[in-house]
PDB file of C-alpha atoms in Angstrom:
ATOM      1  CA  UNK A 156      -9.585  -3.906  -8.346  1.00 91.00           C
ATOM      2  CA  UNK A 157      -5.918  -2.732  -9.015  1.00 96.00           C
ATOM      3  CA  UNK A 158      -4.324  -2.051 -12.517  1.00 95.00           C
ATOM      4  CA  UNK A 159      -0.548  -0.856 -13.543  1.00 94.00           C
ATOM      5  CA  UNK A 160      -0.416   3.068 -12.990  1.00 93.00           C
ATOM      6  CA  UNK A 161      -1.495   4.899 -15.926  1.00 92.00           C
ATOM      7  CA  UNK A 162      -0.225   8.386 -17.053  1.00 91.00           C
ATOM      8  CA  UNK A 163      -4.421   8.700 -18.184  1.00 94.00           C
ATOM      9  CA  UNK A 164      -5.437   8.815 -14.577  1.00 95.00           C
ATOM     10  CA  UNK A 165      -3.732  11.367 -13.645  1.00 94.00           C
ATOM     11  CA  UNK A 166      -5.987  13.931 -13.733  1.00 95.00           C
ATOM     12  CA  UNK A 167      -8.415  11.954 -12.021  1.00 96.00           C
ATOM     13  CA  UNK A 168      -5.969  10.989  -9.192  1.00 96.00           C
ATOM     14  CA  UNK A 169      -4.371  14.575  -8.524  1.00 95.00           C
ATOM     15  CA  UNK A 170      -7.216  16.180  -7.054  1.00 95.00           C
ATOM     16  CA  UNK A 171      -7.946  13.551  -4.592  1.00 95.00           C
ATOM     17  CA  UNK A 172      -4.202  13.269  -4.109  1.00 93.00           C
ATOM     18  CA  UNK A 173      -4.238  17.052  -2.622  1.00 92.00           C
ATOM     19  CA  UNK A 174      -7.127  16.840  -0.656  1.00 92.00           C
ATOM     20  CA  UNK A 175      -5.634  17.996   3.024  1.00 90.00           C
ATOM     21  CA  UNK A 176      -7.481  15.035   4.541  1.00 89.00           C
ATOM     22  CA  UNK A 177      -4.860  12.911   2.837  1.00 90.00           C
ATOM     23  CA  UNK A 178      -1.903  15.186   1.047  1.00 87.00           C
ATOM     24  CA  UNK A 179       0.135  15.121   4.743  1.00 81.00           C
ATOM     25  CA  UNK A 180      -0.172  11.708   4.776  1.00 77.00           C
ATOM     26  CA  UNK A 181       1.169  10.356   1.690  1.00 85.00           C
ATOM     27  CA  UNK A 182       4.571   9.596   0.285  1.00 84.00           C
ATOM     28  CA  UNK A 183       3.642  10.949  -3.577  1.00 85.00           C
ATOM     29  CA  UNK A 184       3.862  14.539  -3.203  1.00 88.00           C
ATOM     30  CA  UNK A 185       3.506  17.019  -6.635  1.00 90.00           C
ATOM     31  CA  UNK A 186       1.885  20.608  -6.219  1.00 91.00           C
ATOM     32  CA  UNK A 187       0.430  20.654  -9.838  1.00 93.00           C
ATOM     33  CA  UNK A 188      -0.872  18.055 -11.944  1.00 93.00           C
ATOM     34  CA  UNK A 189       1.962  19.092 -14.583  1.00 94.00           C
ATOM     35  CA  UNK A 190       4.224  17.691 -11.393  1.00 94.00           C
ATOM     36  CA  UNK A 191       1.951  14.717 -10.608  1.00 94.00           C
ATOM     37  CA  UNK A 192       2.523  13.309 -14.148  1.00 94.00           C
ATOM     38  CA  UNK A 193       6.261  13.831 -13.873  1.00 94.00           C
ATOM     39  CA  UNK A 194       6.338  11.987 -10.777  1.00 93.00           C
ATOM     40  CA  UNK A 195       3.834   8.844 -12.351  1.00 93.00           C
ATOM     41  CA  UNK A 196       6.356   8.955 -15.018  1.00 93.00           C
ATOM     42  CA  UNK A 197       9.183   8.179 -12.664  1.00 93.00           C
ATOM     43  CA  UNK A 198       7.222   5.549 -11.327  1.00 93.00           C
ATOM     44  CA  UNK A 199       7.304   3.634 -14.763  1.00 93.00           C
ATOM     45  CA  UNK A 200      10.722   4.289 -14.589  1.00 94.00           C
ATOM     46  CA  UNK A 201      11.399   2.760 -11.419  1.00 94.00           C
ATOM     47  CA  UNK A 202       9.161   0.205 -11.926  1.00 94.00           C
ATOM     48  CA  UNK A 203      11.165  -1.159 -14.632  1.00 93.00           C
ATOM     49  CA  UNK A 204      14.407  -0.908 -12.749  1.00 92.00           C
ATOM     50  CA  UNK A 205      12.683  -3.204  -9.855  1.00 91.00           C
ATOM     51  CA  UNK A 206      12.829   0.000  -7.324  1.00 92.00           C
ATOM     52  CA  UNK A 207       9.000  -0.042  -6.406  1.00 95.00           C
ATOM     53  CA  UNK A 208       6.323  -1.889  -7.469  1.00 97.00           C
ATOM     54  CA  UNK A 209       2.825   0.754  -8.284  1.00 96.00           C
ATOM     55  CA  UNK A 210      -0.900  -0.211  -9.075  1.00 97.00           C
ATOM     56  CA  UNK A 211      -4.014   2.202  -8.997  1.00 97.00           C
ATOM     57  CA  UNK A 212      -6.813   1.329  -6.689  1.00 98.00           C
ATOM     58  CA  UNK A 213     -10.210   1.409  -8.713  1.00 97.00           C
ATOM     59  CA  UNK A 214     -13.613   1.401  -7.561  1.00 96.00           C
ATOM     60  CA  UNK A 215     -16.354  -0.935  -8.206  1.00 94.00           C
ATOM     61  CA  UNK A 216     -17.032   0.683 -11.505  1.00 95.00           C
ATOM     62  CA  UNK A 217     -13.200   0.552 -12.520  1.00 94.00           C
ATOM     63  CA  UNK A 218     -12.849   4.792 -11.758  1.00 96.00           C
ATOM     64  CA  UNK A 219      -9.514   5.490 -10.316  1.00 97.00           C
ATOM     65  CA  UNK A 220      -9.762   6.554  -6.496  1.00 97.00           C
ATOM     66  CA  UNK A 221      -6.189   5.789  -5.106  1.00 96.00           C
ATOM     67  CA  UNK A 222      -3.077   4.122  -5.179  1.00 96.00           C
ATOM     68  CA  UNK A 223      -0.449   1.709  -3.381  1.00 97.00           C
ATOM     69  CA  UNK A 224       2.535   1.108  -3.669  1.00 96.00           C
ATOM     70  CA  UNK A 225       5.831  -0.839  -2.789  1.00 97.00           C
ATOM     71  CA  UNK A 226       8.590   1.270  -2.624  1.00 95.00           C
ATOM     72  CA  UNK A 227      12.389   0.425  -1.727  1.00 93.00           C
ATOM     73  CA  UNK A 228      12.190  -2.712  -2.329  1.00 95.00           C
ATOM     74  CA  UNK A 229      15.560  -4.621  -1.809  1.00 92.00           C
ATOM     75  CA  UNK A 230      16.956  -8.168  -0.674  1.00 93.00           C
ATOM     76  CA  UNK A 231      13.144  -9.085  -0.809  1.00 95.00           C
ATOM     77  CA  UNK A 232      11.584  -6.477   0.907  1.00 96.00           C
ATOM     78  CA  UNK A 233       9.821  -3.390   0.289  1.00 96.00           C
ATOM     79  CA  UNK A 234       7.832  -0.929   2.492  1.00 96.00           C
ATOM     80  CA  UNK A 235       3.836  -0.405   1.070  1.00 95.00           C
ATOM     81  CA  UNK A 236       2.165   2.704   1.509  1.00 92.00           C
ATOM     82  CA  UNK A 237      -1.448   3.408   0.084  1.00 90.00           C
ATOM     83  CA  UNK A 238      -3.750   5.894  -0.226  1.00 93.00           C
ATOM     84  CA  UNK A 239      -7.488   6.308  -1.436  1.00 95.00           C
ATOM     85  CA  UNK A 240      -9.101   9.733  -2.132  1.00 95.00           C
ATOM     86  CA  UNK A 241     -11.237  11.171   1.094  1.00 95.00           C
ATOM     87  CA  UNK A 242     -15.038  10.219  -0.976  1.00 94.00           C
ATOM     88  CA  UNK A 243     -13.603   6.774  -0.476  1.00 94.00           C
ATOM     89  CA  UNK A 244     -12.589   6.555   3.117  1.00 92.00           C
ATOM     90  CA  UNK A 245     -14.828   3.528   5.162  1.00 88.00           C
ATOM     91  CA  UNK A 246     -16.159   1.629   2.543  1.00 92.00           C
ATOM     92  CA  UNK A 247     -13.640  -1.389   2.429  1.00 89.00           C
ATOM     93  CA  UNK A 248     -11.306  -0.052  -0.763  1.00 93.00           C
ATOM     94  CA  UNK A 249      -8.465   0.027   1.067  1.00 88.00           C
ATOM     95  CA  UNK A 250      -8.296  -3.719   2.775  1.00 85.00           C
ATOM     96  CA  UNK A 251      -9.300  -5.285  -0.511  1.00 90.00           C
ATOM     97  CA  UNK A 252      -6.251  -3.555  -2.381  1.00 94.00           C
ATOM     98  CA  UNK A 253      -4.210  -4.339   0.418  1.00 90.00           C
ATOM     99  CA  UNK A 254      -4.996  -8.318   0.223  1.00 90.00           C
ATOM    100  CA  UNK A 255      -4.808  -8.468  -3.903  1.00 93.00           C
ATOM    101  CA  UNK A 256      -1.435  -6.349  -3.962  1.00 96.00           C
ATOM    102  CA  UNK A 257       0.296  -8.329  -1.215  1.00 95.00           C
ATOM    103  CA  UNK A 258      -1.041 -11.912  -3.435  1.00 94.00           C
ATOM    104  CA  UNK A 259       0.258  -9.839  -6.613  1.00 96.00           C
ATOM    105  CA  UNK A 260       3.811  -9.457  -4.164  1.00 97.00           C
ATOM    106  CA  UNK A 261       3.771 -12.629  -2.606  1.00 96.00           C
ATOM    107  CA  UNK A 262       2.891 -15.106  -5.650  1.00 94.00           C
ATOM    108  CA  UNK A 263       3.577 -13.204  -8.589  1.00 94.00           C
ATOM    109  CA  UNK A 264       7.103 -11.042  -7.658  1.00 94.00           C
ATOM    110  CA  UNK A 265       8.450 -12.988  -5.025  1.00 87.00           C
ATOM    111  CA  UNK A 266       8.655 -10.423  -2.200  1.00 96.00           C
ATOM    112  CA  UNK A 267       8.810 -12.348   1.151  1.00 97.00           C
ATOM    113  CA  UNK A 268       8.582  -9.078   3.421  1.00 97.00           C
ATOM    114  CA  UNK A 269       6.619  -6.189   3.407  1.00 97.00           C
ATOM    115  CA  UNK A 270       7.134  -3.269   5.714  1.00 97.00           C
ATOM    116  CA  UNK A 271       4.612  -0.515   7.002  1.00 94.00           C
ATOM    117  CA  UNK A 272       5.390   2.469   8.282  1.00 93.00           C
ATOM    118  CA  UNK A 273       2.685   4.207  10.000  1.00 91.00           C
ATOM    119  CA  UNK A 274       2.208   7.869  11.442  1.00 88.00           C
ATOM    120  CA  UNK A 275       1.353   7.719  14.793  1.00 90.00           C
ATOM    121  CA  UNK A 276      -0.978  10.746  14.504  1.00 87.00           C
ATOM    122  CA  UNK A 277      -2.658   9.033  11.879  1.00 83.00           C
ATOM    123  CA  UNK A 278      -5.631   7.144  13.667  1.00 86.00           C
ATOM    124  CA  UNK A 279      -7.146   6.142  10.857  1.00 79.00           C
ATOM    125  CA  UNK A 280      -4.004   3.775   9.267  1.00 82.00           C
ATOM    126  CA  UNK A 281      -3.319   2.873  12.317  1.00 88.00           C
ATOM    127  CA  UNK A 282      -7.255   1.376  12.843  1.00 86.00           C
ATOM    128  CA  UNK A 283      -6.951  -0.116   9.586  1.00 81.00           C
ATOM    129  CA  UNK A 284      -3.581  -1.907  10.335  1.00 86.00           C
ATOM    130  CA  UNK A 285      -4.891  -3.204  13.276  1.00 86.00           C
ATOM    131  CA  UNK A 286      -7.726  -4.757  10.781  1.00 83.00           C
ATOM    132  CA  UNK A 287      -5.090  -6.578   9.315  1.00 87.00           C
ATOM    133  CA  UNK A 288      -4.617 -10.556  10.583  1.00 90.00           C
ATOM    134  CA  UNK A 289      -1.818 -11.487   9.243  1.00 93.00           C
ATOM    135  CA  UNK A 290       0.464  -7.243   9.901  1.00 94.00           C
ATOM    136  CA  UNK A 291       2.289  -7.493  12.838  1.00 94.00           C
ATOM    137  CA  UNK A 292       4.277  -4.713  14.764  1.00 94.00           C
ATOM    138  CA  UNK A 293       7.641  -5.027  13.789  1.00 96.00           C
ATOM    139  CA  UNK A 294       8.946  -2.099  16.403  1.00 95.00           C
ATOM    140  CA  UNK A 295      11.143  -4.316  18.352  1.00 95.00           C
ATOM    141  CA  UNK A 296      11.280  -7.225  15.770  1.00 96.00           C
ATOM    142  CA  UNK A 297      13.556  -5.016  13.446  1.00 96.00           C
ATOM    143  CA  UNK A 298      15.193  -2.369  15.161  1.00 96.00           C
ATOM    144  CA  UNK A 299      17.356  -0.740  12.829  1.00 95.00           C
ATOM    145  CA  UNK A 300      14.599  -0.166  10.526  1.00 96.00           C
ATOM    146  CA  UNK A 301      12.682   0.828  13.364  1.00 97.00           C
ATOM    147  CA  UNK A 302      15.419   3.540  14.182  1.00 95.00           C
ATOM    148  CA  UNK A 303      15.768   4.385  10.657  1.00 94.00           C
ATOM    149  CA  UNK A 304      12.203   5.389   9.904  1.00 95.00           C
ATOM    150  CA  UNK A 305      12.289   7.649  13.314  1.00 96.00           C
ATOM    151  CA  UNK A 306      14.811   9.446  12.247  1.00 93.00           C
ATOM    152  CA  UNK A 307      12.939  13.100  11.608  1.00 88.00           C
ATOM    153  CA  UNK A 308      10.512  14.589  13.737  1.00 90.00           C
ATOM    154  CA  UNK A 309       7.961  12.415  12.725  1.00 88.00           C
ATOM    155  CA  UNK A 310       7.243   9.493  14.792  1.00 93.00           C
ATOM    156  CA  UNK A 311       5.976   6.116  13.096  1.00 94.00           C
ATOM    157  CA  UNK A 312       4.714   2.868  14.139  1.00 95.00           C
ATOM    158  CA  UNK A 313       6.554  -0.318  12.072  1.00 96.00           C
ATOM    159  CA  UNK A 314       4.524  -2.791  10.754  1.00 97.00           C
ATOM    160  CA  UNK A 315       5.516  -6.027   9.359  1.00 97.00           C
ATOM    161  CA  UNK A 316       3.913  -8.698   6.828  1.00 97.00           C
ATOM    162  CA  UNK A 317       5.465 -11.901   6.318  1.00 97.00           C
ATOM    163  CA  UNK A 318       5.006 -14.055   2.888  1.00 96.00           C
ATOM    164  CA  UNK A 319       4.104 -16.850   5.172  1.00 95.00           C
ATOM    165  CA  UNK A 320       1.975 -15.304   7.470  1.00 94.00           C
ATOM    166  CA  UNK A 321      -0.593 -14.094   4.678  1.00 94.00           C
ATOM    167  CA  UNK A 322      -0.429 -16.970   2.315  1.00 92.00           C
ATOM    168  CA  UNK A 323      -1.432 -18.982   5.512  1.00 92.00           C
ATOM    169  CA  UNK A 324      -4.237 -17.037   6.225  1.00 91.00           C
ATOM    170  CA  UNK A 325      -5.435 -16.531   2.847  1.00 87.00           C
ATOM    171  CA  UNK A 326      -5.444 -20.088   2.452  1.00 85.00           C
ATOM    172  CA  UNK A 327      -7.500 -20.710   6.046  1.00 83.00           C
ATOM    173  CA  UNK A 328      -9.664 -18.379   4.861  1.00 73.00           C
ATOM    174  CA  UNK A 329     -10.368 -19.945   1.867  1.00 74.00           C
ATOM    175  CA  UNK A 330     -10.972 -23.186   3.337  1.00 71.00           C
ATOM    176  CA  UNK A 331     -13.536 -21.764   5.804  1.00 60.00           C
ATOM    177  CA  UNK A 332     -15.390 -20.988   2.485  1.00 58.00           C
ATOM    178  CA  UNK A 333     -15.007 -24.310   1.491  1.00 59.00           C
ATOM    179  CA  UNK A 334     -16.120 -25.780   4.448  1.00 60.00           C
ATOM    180  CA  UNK A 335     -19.231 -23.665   4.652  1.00 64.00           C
ATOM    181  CA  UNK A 336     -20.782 -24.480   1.402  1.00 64.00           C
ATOM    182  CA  UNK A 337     -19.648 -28.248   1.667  1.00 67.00           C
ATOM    183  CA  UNK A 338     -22.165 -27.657   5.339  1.00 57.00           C
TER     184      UNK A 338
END
């Protein structure tokens, strides 16, 4: 489940936020939780101005264990990044948020491409991208922001999700469902 960030789950989110298993990995970066609220703050901000677009991930019992986020967005177009606390790694959190934020993009704010930029050294994003039916690798597909995300010394894979390609398999998975209790 996803909700609008919250200034209230901060202090729940900071801590998992700094663990080392995911602090190198994210894009939200604050060294206190003082910091951390400054920086959610922003967000609001931001998100008002149309410069990113920011939910918390919640578990089954509606705690808050992560966050994603589209950031940059212009013409259309945004790049996602997400990240769930290490006690949640595995257990499916991350795909789910993934499909509901992109419908949430897609349907509801009219973003028609989402970009991904993944670190090469991290194996796990990079598994769960490759999870993903409808992400494509957008390396040679769009260059210039393929060069422009390689810029520093860290190297990045480019992912790319078109409005199409998920609404149509969002809708062929829904009428597999269909078709199996119709059977």
């Amino acid at each position: 489940m996803l909700k609008k960030r919250d200034l209230q789950d901060a202090h729940i989110l900071f801590p998992l936020l700094n663990d080392r298993a995911v602090k190198p990995y994210v894009r939200e970066k604050a060294d206190s939780l003082e910091a951390y609220y400054f920086l959610m703050n922003r967000f609001a901000q931001q998100e008002d101005n149309g410069e990113l677009i920011s939910r918390t991930i919640m578990d089954d019992w509606g705690s808050p264990i992560g966050a994603i986020t589209l950031y940059d967005i212009e013409d259309r177009a945004g790049f996602l990044a997400t990240w769930l606390g290490k006690p949640f790694f595995g257990k499916g959190y991350n795909q789910y948020a993934k499909e509901q934020f992109l419908y949430e993009l897609f349907v509801e704010h009219d973003i028609d491409l989402v970009f991904l930029k993944v670190n090469q050294l991290n194996a796990r994003s990079i598994a769960a991208m490759n999870k993903i039916p409808y992400a494509v690798i957008a390396n040679d597909t769009f260059p210039h922001v393929y060069e422009k995300i390689n810029q520093g010394n860290k190297r990045y894979k480019l992912y790319a999700i078109h409005k199409e390609a998920y609404l149509l398999f969002m809708n062929e998975r829904e009428q597999l469902v269909v078709d199996e209790l119709e059977a």
